[in-house]
């Protein structure tokens, strides 16, 4: 995690995009939300080399514990390499509060998923700075209910194989949309949104944004692999959504 920036501006670190940091709007004149509706189209990511994709998948094998039922098919990962779709993922939250995960088709679209995770924001980002973090979100399969996996309302949460509470899906709040709107010029990076922008007594809001490769294993299993820019040895994250039963 990069050093904290001055509260007068948002300054992403390790941003490989050509965009610049958005200026901090005055609290009384927040920018209107201009995010686009996602297209819901499927597509494959063409920006990564084959070796890089293979390395990402290999390094993202989940930790297996008796309580964390993540299915692994060692012979099925070749299809993952060819079947990924690039998405934008953002972790954000106040340092002493729970972290939120937003998944977007790209940084200029409305989020398709907002999850509140029972993990302290500061602790999660600290762990990511130390090495690979694997988050597994598990829920019970209900054959009689035909809903998409990302529409499940609540998940049991595991972080590096250890049960860590729950993940709860929720509709985007006004603050969520403000965060997505403020960060929309940023494709990859990390930093803080100043307290005067969020108008929240908890102070600065920490964020980390990256490209993720979405791999649909089945209707009951999806995985999101963080894609690091070439030459960047920064934090890595894998997120597994699994229905079991």
mmCIF file of N, CA, C and O in Angstrom, residues 14-51:
data_model
loop_
_atom_site.group_PDB
_atom_site.id
_atom_site.type_symbol
_atom_site.label_atom_id
_atom_site.label_comp_id
_atom_site.label_asym_id
_atom_site.label_seq_id
_atom_site.Cartn_x
_atom_site.Cartn_y
_atom_site.Cartn_z
ATOM 1 N N UNK A 14 1.492 3.680 -8.451
ATOM 2 C CA UNK A 14 1.667 2.516 -9.329
ATOM 3 C C UNK A 14 0.596 2.442 -10.396
ATOM 4 O O UNK A 14 0.157 1.377 -10.779
ATOM 5 N N UNK A 15 0.129 3.588 -10.895
ATOM 6 C CA UNK A 15 -0.910 3.618 -11.924
ATOM 7 C C UNK A 15 -0.252 3.583 -13.288
ATOM 8 O O UNK A 15 0.512 4.474 -13.635
ATOM 9 N N UNK A 16 -0.532 2.538 -14.050
ATOM 10 C CA UNK A 16 0.085 2.396 -15.360
ATOM 11 C C UNK A 16 -0.754 3.017 -16.459
ATOM 12 O O UNK A 16 -0.383 2.992 -17.613
ATOM 13 N N UNK A 17 -1.924 3.570 -16.135
ATOM 14 C CA UNK A 17 -2.754 4.186 -17.147
ATOM 15 C C UNK A 17 -2.238 5.580 -17.453
ATOM 16 O O UNK A 17 -1.431 6.142 -16.735
ATOM 17 N N UNK A 18 -2.754 6.176 -18.507
ATOM 18 C CA UNK A 18 -2.341 7.512 -18.892
ATOM 19 C C UNK A 18 -3.215 8.566 -18.252
ATOM 20 O O UNK A 18 -3.047 9.745 -18.490
ATOM 21 N N UNK A 19 -4.182 8.142 -17.445
ATOM 22 C CA UNK A 19 -5.074 9.101 -16.821
ATOM 23 C C UNK A 19 -4.386 9.777 -15.660
ATOM 24 O O UNK A 19 -3.439 9.279 -15.083
ATOM 25 N N UNK A 20 -4.901 10.922 -15.282
ATOM 26 C CA UNK A 20 -4.380 11.648 -14.136
ATOM 27 C C UNK A 20 -5.355 11.581 -12.996
ATOM 28 O O UNK A 20 -6.514 11.242 -13.164
ATOM 29 N N UNK A 21 -4.869 11.910 -11.821
ATOM 30 C CA UNK A 21 -5.707 11.853 -10.631
ATOM 31 C C UNK A 21 -6.806 12.891 -10.714
ATOM 32 O O UNK A 21 -6.572 14.032 -11.106
ATOM 33 N N UNK A 22 -8.056 12.516 -10.352
ATOM 34 C CA UNK A 22 -9.144 13.488 -10.414
ATOM 35 C C UNK A 22 -8.971 14.546 -9.352
ATOM 36 O O UNK A 22 -8.507 14.279 -8.256
ATOM 37 N N UNK A 23 -9.356 15.755 -9.687
ATOM 38 C CA UNK A 23 -9.282 16.828 -8.704
ATOM 39 C C UNK A 23 -10.343 16.638 -7.647
ATOM 40 O O UNK A 23 -11.415 16.090 -7.899
ATOM 41 N N UNK A 24 -10.063 17.059 -6.437
ATOM 42 C CA UNK A 24 -11.005 16.917 -5.334
ATOM 43 C C UNK A 24 -12.098 17.966 -5.443
ATOM 44 O O UNK A 24 -11.817 19.166 -5.380
ATOM 45 N N UNK A 25 -13.347 17.558 -5.630
ATOM 46 C CA UNK A 25 -14.415 18.536 -5.724
ATOM 47 C C UNK A 25 -14.736 19.105 -4.361
ATOM 48 O O UNK A 25 -14.477 18.506 -3.334
ATOM 49 N N UNK A 26 -15.323 20.280 -4.366
ATOM 50 C CA UNK A 26 -15.757 20.859 -3.102
ATOM 51 C C UNK A 26 -16.953 20.077 -2.598
ATOM 52 O O UNK A 26 -17.788 19.621 -3.363
ATOM 53 N N UNK A 27 -17.085 19.882 -1.246
ATOM 54 C CA UNK A 27 -18.169 19.074 -0.701
ATOM 55 C C UNK A 27 -19.532 19.540 -1.135
ATOM 56 O O UNK A 27 -20.437 18.745 -1.330
ATOM 57 N N UNK A 28 -19.693 20.885 -1.304
ATOM 58 C CA UNK A 28 -21.025 21.390 -1.629
ATOM 59 C C UNK A 28 -21.333 21.249 -3.108
ATOM 60 O O UNK A 28 -22.422 21.590 -3.557
ATOM 61 N N UNK A 29 -20.361 20.785 -3.918
ATOM 62 C CA UNK A 29 -20.594 20.677 -5.355
ATOM 63 C C UNK A 29 -20.032 19.360 -5.881
ATOM 64 O O UNK A 29 -19.171 19.350 -6.747
ATOM 65 N N UNK A 30 -20.483 18.268 -5.313
ATOM 66 C CA UNK A 30 -20.045 16.967 -5.793
ATOM 67 C C UNK A 30 -20.440 16.791 -7.246
ATOM 68 O O UNK A 30 -21.512 17.225 -7.672
ATOM 69 N N UNK A 31 -19.596 16.126 -8.032
ATOM 70 C CA UNK A 31 -19.948 15.929 -9.443
ATOM 71 C C UNK A 31 -21.134 14.977 -9.568
ATOM 72 O O UNK A 31 -21.277 14.038 -8.791
ATOM 73 N N UNK A 32 -21.999 15.227 -10.533
ATOM 74 C CA UNK A 32 -23.111 14.306 -10.746
ATOM 75 C C UNK A 32 -22.594 12.956 -11.221
ATOM 76 O O UNK A 32 -21.547 12.865 -11.862
ATOM 77 N N UNK A 33 -23.328 11.908 -10.906
ATOM 78 C CA UNK A 33 -22.921 10.564 -11.316
ATOM 79 C C UNK A 33 -23.188 10.394 -12.803
ATOM 80 O O UNK A 33 -24.320 10.518 -13.264
ATOM 81 N N UNK A 34 -22.126 10.150 -13.551
ATOM 82 C CA UNK A 34 -22.249 9.993 -15.008
ATOM 83 C C UNK A 34 -21.802 8.610 -15.457
ATOM 84 O O UNK A 34 -21.502 8.408 -16.627
ATOM 85 N N UNK A 35 -21.738 7.653 -14.518
ATOM 86 C CA UNK A 35 -21.304 6.302 -14.860
ATOM 87 C C UNK A 35 -22.304 5.638 -15.801
ATOM 88 O O UNK A 35 -23.509 5.859 -15.716
ATOM 89 N N UNK A 36 -21.782 4.794 -16.689
ATOM 90 C CA UNK A 36 -22.615 4.153 -17.696
ATOM 91 C C UNK A 36 -23.173 2.830 -17.180
ATOM 92 O O UNK A 36 -22.629 2.221 -16.275
ATOM 93 N N UNK A 37 -24.250 2.406 -17.811
ATOM 94 C CA UNK A 37 -24.781 1.082 -17.530
ATOM 95 C C UNK A 37 -23.843 0.038 -18.132
ATOM 96 O O UNK A 37 -23.342 0.225 -19.238
ATOM 97 N N UNK A 38 -23.570 -1.079 -17.407
ATOM 98 C CA UNK A 38 -22.730 -2.135 -18.001
ATOM 99 C C UNK A 38 -23.421 -2.763 -19.187
ATOM 100 O O UNK A 38 -24.643 -2.815 -19.261
ATOM 101 N N UNK A 39 -22.620 -3.259 -20.138
ATOM 102 C CA UNK A 39 -23.181 -3.811 -21.374
ATOM 103 C C UNK A 39 -23.668 -5.236 -21.201
ATOM 104 O O UNK A 39 -24.420 -5.738 -22.029
ATOM 105 N N UNK A 40 -23.155 -5.925 -20.138
ATOM 106 C CA UNK A 40 -23.499 -7.335 -19.903
ATOM 107 C C UNK A 40 -23.049 -8.236 -21.037
ATOM 108 O O UNK A 40 -23.565 -9.341 -21.224
ATOM 109 N N UNK A 41 -22.069 -7.772 -21.817
ATOM 110 C CA UNK A 41 -21.544 -8.593 -22.896
ATOM 111 C C UNK A 41 -20.342 -9.371 -22.407
ATOM 112 O O UNK A 41 -19.568 -8.890 -21.596
ATOM 113 N N UNK A 42 -20.211 -10.557 -22.920
ATOM 114 C CA UNK A 42 -19.065 -11.394 -22.583
ATOM 115 C C UNK A 42 -17.945 -11.128 -23.575
ATOM 116 O O UNK A 42 -18.170 -10.961 -24.758
ATOM 117 N N UNK A 43 -16.738 -11.129 -23.054
ATOM 118 C CA UNK A 43 -15.589 -10.946 -23.933
ATOM 119 C C UNK A 43 -14.354 -11.490 -23.259
ATOM 120 O O UNK A 43 -14.330 -11.692 -22.061
ATOM 121 N N UNK A 44 -13.312 -11.685 -24.012
ATOM 122 C CA UNK A 44 -12.087 -12.221 -23.446
ATOM 123 C C UNK A 44 -11.035 -11.131 -23.365
ATOM 124 O O UNK A 44 -10.985 -10.228 -24.192
ATOM 125 N N UNK A 45 -10.205 -11.210 -22.367
ATOM 126 C CA UNK A 45 -9.108 -10.263 -22.207
ATOM 127 C C UNK A 45 -7.992 -10.614 -23.166
ATOM 128 O O UNK A 45 -7.552 -11.752 -23.236
ATOM 129 N N UNK A 46 -7.510 -9.612 -23.922
ATOM 130 C CA UNK A 46 -6.457 -9.856 -24.901
ATOM 131 C C UNK A 46 -5.172 -9.122 -24.545
ATOM 132 O O UNK A 46 -4.243 -9.086 -25.340
ATOM 133 N N UNK A 47 -5.132 -8.545 -23.341
ATOM 134 C CA UNK A 47 -4.002 -7.684 -23.009
ATOM 135 C C UNK A 47 -2.858 -8.412 -22.321
ATOM 136 O O UNK A 47 -1.808 -7.842 -22.128
ATOM 137 N N UNK A 48 -3.073 -9.654 -21.892
ATOM 138 C CA UNK A 48 -2.045 -10.374 -21.128
ATOM 139 C C UNK A 48 -1.399 -11.450 -21.975
ATOM 140 O O UNK A 48 -2.046 -12.073 -22.811
ATOM 141 N N UNK A 49 -0.129 -11.679 -21.768
ATOM 142 C CA UNK A 49 0.588 -12.755 -22.424
ATOM 143 C C UNK A 49 0.180 -14.101 -21.839
ATOM 144 O O UNK A 49 -0.257 -14.194 -20.699
ATOM 145 N N UNK A 50 0.352 -15.186 -22.622
ATOM 146 C CA UNK A 50 -0.009 -16.515 -22.154
ATOM 147 C C UNK A 50 0.753 -16.882 -20.891
ATOM 148 O O UNK A 50 0.183 -17.397 -19.928
ATOM 149 N N UNK A 51 2.032 -16.578 -20.851
ATOM 150 C CA UNK A 51 2.817 -16.928 -19.671
ATOM 151 C C UNK A 51 2.319 -16.188 -18.449
ATOM 152 O O UNK A 51 2.225 -16.754 -17.358
#
